[in-house]
Coordinates of C-alpha atoms in Angstrom, one line a residue:
Chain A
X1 CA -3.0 19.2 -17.2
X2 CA -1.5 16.2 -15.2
X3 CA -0.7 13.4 -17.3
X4 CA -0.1 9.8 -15.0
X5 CA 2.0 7.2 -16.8
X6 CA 1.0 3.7 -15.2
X7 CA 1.3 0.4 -15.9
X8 CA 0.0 -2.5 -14.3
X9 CA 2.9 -4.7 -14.9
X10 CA 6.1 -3.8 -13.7
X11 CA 9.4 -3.1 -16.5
X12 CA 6.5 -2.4 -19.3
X13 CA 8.1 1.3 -20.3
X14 CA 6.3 3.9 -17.6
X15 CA 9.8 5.6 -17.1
X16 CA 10.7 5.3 -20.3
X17 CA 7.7 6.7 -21.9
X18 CA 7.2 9.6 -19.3
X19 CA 10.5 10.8 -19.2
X20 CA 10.7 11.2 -23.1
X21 CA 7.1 12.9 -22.7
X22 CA 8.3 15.9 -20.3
X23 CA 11.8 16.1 -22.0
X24 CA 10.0 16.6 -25.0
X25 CA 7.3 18.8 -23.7
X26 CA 10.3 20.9 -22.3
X27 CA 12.0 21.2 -25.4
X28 CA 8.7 22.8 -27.1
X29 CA 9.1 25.2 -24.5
X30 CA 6.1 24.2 -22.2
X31 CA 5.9 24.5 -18.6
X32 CA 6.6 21.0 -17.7
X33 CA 7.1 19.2 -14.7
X34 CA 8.1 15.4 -14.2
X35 CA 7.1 14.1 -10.7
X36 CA 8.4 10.7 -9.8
X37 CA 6.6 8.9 -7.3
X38 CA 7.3 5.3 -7.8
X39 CA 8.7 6.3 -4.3
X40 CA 9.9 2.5 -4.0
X41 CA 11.8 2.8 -6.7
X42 CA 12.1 5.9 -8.1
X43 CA 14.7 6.2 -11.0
X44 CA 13.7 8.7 -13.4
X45 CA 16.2 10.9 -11.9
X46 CA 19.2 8.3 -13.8
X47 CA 17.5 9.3 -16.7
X48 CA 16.9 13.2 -16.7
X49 CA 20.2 13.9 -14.6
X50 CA 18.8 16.6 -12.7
X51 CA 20.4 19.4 -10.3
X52 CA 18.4 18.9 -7.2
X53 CA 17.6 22.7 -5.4
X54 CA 15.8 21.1 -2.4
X55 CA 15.5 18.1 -0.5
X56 CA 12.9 17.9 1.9
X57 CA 12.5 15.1 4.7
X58 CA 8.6 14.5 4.7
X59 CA 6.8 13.8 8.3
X60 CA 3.5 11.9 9.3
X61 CA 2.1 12.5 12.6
X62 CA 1.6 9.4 14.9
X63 CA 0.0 9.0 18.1
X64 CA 2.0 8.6 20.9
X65 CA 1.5 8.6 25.3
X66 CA 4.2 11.1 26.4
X67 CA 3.1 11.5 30.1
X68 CA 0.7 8.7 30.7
X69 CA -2.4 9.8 32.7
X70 CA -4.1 7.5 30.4
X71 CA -7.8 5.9 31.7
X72 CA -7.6 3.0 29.4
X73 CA -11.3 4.1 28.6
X74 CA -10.5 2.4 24.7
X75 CA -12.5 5.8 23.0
X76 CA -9.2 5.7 21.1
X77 CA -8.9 2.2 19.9
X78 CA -13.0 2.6 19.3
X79 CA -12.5 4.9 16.7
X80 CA -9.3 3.5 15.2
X81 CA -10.6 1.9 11.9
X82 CA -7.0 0.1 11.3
X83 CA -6.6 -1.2 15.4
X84 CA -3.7 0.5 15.6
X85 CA -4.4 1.1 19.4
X86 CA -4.8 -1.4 22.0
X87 CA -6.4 0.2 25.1
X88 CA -4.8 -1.7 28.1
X89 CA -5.7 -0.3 31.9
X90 CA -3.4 2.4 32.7
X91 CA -1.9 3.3 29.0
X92 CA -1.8 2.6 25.5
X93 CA -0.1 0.0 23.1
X94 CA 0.2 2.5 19.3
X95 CA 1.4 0.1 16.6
X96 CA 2.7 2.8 14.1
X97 CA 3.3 0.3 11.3
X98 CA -0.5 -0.2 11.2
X99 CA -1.6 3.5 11.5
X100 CA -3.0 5.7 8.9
X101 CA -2.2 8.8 10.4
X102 CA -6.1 10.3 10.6
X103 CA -5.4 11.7 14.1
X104 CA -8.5 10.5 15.0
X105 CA -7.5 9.1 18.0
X106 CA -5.9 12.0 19.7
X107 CA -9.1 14.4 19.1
X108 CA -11.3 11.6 20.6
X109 CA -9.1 11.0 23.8
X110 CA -11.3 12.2 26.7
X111 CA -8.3 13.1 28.8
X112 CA -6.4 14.7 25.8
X113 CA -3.3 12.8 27.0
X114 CA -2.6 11.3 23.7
X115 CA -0.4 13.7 21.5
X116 CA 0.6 13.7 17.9
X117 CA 4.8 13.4 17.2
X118 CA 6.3 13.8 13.6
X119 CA 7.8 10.4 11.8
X120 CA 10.1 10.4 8.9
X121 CA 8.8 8.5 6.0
X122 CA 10.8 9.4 2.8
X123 CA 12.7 12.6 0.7
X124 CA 10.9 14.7 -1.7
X125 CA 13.5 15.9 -3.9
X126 CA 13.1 19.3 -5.9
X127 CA 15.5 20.2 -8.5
X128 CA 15.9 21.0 -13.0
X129 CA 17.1 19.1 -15.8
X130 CA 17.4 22.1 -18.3
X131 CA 13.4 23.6 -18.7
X132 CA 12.0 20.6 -17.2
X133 CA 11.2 20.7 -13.5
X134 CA 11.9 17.5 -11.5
X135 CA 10.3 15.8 -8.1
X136 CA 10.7 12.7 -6.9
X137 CA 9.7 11.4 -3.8
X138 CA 12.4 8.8 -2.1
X139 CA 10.6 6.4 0.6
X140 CA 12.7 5.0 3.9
X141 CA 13.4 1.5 3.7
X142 CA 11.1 -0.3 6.0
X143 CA 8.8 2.2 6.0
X144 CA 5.5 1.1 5.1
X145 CA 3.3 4.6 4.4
X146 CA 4.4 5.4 1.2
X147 CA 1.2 7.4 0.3
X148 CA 1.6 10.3 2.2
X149 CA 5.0 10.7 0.8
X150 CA 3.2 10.3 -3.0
X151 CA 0.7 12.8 -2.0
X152 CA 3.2 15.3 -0.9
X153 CA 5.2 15.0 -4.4
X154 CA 1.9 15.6 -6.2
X155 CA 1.0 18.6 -3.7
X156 CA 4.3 20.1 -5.0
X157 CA 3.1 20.2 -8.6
X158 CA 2.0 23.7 -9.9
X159 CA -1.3 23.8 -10.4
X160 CA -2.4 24.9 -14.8
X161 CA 1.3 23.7 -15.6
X162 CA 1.5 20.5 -17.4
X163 CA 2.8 17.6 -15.2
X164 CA 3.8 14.0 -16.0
X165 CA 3.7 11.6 -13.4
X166 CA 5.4 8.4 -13.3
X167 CA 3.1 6.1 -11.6
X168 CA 4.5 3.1 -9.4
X169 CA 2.9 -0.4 -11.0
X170 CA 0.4 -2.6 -9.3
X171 CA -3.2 -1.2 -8.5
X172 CA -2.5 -0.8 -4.6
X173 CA -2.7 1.9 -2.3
X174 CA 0.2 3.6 -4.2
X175 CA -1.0 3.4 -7.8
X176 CA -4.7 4.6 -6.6
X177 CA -2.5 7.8 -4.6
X178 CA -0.8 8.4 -7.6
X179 CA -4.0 8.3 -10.1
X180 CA -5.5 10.9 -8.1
X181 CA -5.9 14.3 -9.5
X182 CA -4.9 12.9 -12.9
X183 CA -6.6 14.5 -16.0
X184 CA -5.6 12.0 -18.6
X185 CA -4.0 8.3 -17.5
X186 CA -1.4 6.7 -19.9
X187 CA -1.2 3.0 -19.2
X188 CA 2.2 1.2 -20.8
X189 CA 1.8 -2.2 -21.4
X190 CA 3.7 -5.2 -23.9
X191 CA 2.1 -7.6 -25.7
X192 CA 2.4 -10.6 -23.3
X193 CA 0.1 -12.7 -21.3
X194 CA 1.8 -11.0 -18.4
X195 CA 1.2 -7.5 -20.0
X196 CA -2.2 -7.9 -20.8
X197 CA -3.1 -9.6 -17.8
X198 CA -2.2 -6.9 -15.6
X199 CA -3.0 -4.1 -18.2
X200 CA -7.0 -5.5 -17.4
X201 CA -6.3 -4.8 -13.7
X202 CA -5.1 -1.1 -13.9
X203 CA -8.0 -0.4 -17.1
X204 CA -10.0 -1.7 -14.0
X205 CA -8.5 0.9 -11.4
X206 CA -9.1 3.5 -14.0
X207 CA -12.5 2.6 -15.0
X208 CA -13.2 2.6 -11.2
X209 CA -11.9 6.0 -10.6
X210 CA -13.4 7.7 -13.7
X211 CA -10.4 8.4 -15.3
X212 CA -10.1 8.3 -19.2
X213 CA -6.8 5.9 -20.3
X214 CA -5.1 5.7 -23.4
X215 CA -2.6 2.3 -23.9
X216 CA 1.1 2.6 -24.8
X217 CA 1.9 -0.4 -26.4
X218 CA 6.0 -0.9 -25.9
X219 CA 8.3 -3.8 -28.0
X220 CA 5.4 -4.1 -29.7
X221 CA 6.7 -7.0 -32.1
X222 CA 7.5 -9.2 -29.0
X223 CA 5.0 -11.9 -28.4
X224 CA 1.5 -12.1 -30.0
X225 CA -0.2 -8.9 -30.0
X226 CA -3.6 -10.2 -31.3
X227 CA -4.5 -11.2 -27.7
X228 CA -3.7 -7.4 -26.4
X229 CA -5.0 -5.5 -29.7
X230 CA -8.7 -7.9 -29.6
X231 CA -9.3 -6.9 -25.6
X232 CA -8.6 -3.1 -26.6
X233 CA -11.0 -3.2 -29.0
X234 CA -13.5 -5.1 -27.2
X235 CA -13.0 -2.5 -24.5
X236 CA -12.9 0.8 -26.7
X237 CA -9.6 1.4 -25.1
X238 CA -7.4 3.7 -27.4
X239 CA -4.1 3.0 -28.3
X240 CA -2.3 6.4 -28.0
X241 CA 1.4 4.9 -29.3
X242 CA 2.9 1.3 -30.6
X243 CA 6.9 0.8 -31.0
X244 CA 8.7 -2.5 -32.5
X245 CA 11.8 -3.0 -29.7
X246 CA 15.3 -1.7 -30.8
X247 CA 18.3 -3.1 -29.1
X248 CA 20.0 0.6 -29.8
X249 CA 16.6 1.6 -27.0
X250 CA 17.6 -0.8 -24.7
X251 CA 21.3 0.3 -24.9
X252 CA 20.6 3.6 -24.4
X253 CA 18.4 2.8 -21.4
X254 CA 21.2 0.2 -20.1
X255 CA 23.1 3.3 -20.1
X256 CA 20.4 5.5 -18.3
X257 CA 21.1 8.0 -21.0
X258 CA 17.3 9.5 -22.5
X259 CA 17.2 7.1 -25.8
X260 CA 15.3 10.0 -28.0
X261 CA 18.6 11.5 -28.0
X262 CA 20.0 8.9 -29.7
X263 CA 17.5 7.0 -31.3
X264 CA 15.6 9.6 -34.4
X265 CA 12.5 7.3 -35.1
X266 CA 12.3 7.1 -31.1
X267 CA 11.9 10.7 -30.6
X268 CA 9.6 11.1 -33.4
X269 CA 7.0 8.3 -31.9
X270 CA 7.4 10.1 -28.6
X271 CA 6.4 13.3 -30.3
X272 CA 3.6 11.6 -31.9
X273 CA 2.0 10.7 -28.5
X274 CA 3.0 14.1 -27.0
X275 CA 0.9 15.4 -29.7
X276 CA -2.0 12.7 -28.9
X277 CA -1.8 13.6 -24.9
X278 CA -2.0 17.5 -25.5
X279 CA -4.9 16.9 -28.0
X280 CA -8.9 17.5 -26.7
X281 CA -9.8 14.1 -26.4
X282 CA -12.6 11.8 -28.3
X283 CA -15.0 12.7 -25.5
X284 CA -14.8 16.0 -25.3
X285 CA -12.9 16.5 -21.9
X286 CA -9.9 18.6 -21.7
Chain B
X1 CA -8.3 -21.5 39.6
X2 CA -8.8 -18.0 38.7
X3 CA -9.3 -16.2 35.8
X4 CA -10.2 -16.7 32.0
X5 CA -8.9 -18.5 29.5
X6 CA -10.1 -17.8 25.8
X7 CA -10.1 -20.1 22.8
X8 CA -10.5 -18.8 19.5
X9 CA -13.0 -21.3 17.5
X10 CA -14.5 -22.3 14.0
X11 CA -17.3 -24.3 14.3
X12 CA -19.4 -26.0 17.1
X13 CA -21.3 -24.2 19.6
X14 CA -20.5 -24.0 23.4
X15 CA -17.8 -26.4 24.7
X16 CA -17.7 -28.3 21.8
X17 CA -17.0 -25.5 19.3
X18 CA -13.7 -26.8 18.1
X19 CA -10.0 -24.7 18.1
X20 CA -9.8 -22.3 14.8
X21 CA -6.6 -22.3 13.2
X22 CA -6.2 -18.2 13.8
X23 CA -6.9 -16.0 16.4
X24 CA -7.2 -12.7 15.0
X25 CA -9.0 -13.9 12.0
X26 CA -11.3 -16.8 14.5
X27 CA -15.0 -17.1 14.0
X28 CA -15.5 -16.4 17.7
X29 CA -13.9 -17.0 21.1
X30 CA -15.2 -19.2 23.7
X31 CA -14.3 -17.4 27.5
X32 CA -14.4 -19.5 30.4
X33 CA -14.5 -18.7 33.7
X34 CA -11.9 -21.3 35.5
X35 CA -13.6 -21.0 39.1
X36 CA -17.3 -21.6 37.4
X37 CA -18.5 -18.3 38.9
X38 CA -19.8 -17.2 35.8
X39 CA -21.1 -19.5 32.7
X40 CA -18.8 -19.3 29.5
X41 CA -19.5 -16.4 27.1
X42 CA -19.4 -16.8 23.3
X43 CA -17.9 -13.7 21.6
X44 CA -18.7 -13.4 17.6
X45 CA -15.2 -12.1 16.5
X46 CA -16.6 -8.7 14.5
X47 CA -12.8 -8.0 13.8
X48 CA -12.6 -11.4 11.7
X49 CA -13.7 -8.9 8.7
X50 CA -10.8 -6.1 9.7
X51 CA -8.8 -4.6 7.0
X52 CA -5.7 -5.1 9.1
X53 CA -4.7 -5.3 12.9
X54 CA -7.5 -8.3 13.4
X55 CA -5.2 -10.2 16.0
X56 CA -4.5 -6.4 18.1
X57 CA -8.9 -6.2 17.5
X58 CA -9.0 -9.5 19.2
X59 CA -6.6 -8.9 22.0
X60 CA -8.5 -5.8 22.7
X61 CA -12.2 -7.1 22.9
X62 CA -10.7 -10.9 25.2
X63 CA -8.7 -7.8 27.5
X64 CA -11.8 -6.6 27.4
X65 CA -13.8 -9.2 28.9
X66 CA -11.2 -9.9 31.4
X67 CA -9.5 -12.8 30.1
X68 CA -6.0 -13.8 31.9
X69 CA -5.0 -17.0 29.5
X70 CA -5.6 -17.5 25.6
X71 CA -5.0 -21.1 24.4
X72 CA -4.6 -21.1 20.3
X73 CA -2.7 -23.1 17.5
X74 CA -0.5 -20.1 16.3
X75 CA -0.3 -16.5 17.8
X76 CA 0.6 -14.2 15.0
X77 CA 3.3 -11.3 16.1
X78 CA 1.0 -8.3 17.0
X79 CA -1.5 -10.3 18.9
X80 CA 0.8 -11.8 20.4
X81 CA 2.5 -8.5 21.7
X82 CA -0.9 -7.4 22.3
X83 CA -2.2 -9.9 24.8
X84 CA 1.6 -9.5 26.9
X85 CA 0.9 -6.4 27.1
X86 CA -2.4 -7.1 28.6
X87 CA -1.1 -9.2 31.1
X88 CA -2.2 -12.6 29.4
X89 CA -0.7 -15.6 29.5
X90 CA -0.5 -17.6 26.1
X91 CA -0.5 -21.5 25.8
X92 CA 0.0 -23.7 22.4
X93 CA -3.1 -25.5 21.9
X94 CA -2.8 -28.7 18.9
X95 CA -5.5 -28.4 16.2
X96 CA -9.0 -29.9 15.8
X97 CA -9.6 -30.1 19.8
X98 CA -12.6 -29.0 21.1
X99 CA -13.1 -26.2 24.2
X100 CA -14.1 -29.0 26.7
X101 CA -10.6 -30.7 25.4
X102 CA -8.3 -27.7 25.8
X103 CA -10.1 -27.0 29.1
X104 CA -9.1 -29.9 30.3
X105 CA -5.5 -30.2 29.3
X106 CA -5.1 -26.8 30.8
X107 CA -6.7 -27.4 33.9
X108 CA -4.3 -30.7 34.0
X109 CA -1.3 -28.5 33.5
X110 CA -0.4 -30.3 30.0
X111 CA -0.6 -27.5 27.4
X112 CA 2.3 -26.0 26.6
X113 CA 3.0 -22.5 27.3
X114 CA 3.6 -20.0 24.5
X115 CA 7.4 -18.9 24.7
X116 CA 8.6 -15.1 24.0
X117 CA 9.7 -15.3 20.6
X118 CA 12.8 -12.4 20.4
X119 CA 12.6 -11.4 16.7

């Protein structure tokens, strides 16, 4: 089962919450693994202290003109759907920053003089934290495809093991790469104008891509809640977990130290949801 | 005088359609033939809708129809690249003038060519 922890708002919890979900699932024993790929920022790794086995540096392929020949017939920049290509009379002018990496153009060239070259994007990163398997995907700065790099993390994740993936926030490109293949989507939100408001967003991503979402609601005694808790139920949403904020939470995350391991009526919550997540859900799917 | 000069424009038909603020994102593109050989062609900008790359979409289809100059309020960075490497040579054109007006300013030698900007 592959469990996503998203957001919508950024600094809600998602690392926080899915962390303490495959730590815990580990310490029942279960074949857990926690994949990373908030690949801009990925720092579940401060939390779970792993030892990293592999590092892999991940490649997309982008077009390129190695021994000109070119007809400047534009076929290429004719099938291009992101104009990536500009056809000009004797060669080719490939912005990489705007390609998508189909390799369209290359099987369409009539002359087959365009060719395919490898281009770093990012580090997926294999390794353990005790039971608990750990990937996390790492992408280049300045380097603007970070989907392939997501979809590579989530290629690496046994399939009929349990998985918890911690989603980057937003509902871009990267969220939806991250969402797919998810069984069961955990959205963390607080209640705030700023939580709800994006919270509507993501339920919206969800909804779009038929996934079923359950709503962690974290420092939940901060703000006005009845805004958050009236749109839930307007929307049949279910609330899978609520928590008041503890300073001694945000201390131990200050520290990037797990905060179940210090904090008992933490753990126990986070068990509580575990229990929710791993449950056969209202509607009958798995 | 040879060649083409293109405009990118909003509204206005002909040589009265007036200068669009973008170029990659323009309405359409008024080409004109600067010896008169051949009567100004009106181009409906299909890339104004594009996900991303609209300025390289336009470079490629004025390229495409031959044109040598591009007069326009503001070249954004790939265009731009993409029209140098198509051999065209870019002029700074004020807002809110019409075709007939930027024709004739260039013709007169008083619009002001688009520098290389080194990023």
């Amino acid at each position: 089962m592959r469990l996503v922890v998203a957001s919508g708002k950024g600094g809600t919890g998602k690392t926080l919450v899915s962390t303490h979900l495959a730590w815990l699932a580990a310490e029942r024993g279960l074949d857990v693994t926690y994949a990373d790929v908030d690949v801009e920022t990925p720092n579940g790794h401060l939390f779970l202290a792993p030892v990293v086995e592999r590092e892999h540096r991940h490649t997309v392929l982008l077009p390129s003109l190695p021994f000109g020949h070119c007809t400047g017939c534009g076929v290429c920049h004719d099938f291009c759907q992101y104009n990536a290509i500009l056809p000009l009379p004797d060669s080719v002018l490939i912005f990489p920053e705007l390609c998508h990496n189909c390799g369209g153009c290359v099987r369409v060239c009539p002359p087959a003089v365009l060719s395919e070259v490898p281009h770093e994007v990012g580090t997926v990163r294999e390794g353990r934290a005790g039971n608990l398997r750990f990937l996390d995907g790492r992408v280049d700065v300045g380097e603007p495809r970070a989907t392939p790099l997501i979809q590579e993390v989530l290629r690496r994740i046994d399939a009929g093991t349990l998985a918890v993936v911690d989603a980057p926030p937003g509902t871009s490109c990267n969220t939806t790469a991250a969402l797919s293949g998810a069984d069961r989507v955990l959205l963390v939100t607080e209640p705030t104008p700023f939580g709800l408001h994006d919270l509507r967003l993501a339920l919206q991503l969800c909804r779009t891509a038929g996934l079923p979402a359950g709503v962690v609601i974290n420092r939940a005694d901060l703000g006005d809640d009845r805004p958050l808790r009236a749109f839930l139920e307007a929307e049949r949403v279910p609330v899978r977990a609520a928590w008041r904020y503890d300073p001694e939470l945000a201390v131990a995350v200050a520290r990037g130290e797990l905060a179940g391991r210090r904090v008992p009526w933490f753990r126990d919550a986070v068990e509580h949801l575990l229990d929710a997540c791993l449950a056969p859900q209202e509607d009958g799917r798995s | 005088m040879n060649g083409r000069l293109a405009v990118p424009v909003r509204d206005g038909v002909g040589l009265q359609a007036r200068l669009d603020r973008q170029l990659g994102r323009a309405a359409a593109f008024v080409v004109v033939d600067l010896d008169g050989s051949v009567e100004p062609v009106y181009l409906i900008n299909e890339g104004v809708q594009a996900e991303q790359g609209a300025g390289i979409g336009a470079a490629a289809l004025l390229l495409q129809h031959g044109v040598t100059a591009v007069a326009a309020e503001h070249f954004g960075p790939k265009a731009e690249q993409a029209l140098r490497a198509g051999g065209a040579a870019l002029y700074t054109a004020p807002g809110g003038l019409t075709v007939a007006e930027v024709l004739e300013r260039f013709r007169a030698g008083t619009l002001v060519r688009h520098e290389l900007k080194v990023y």
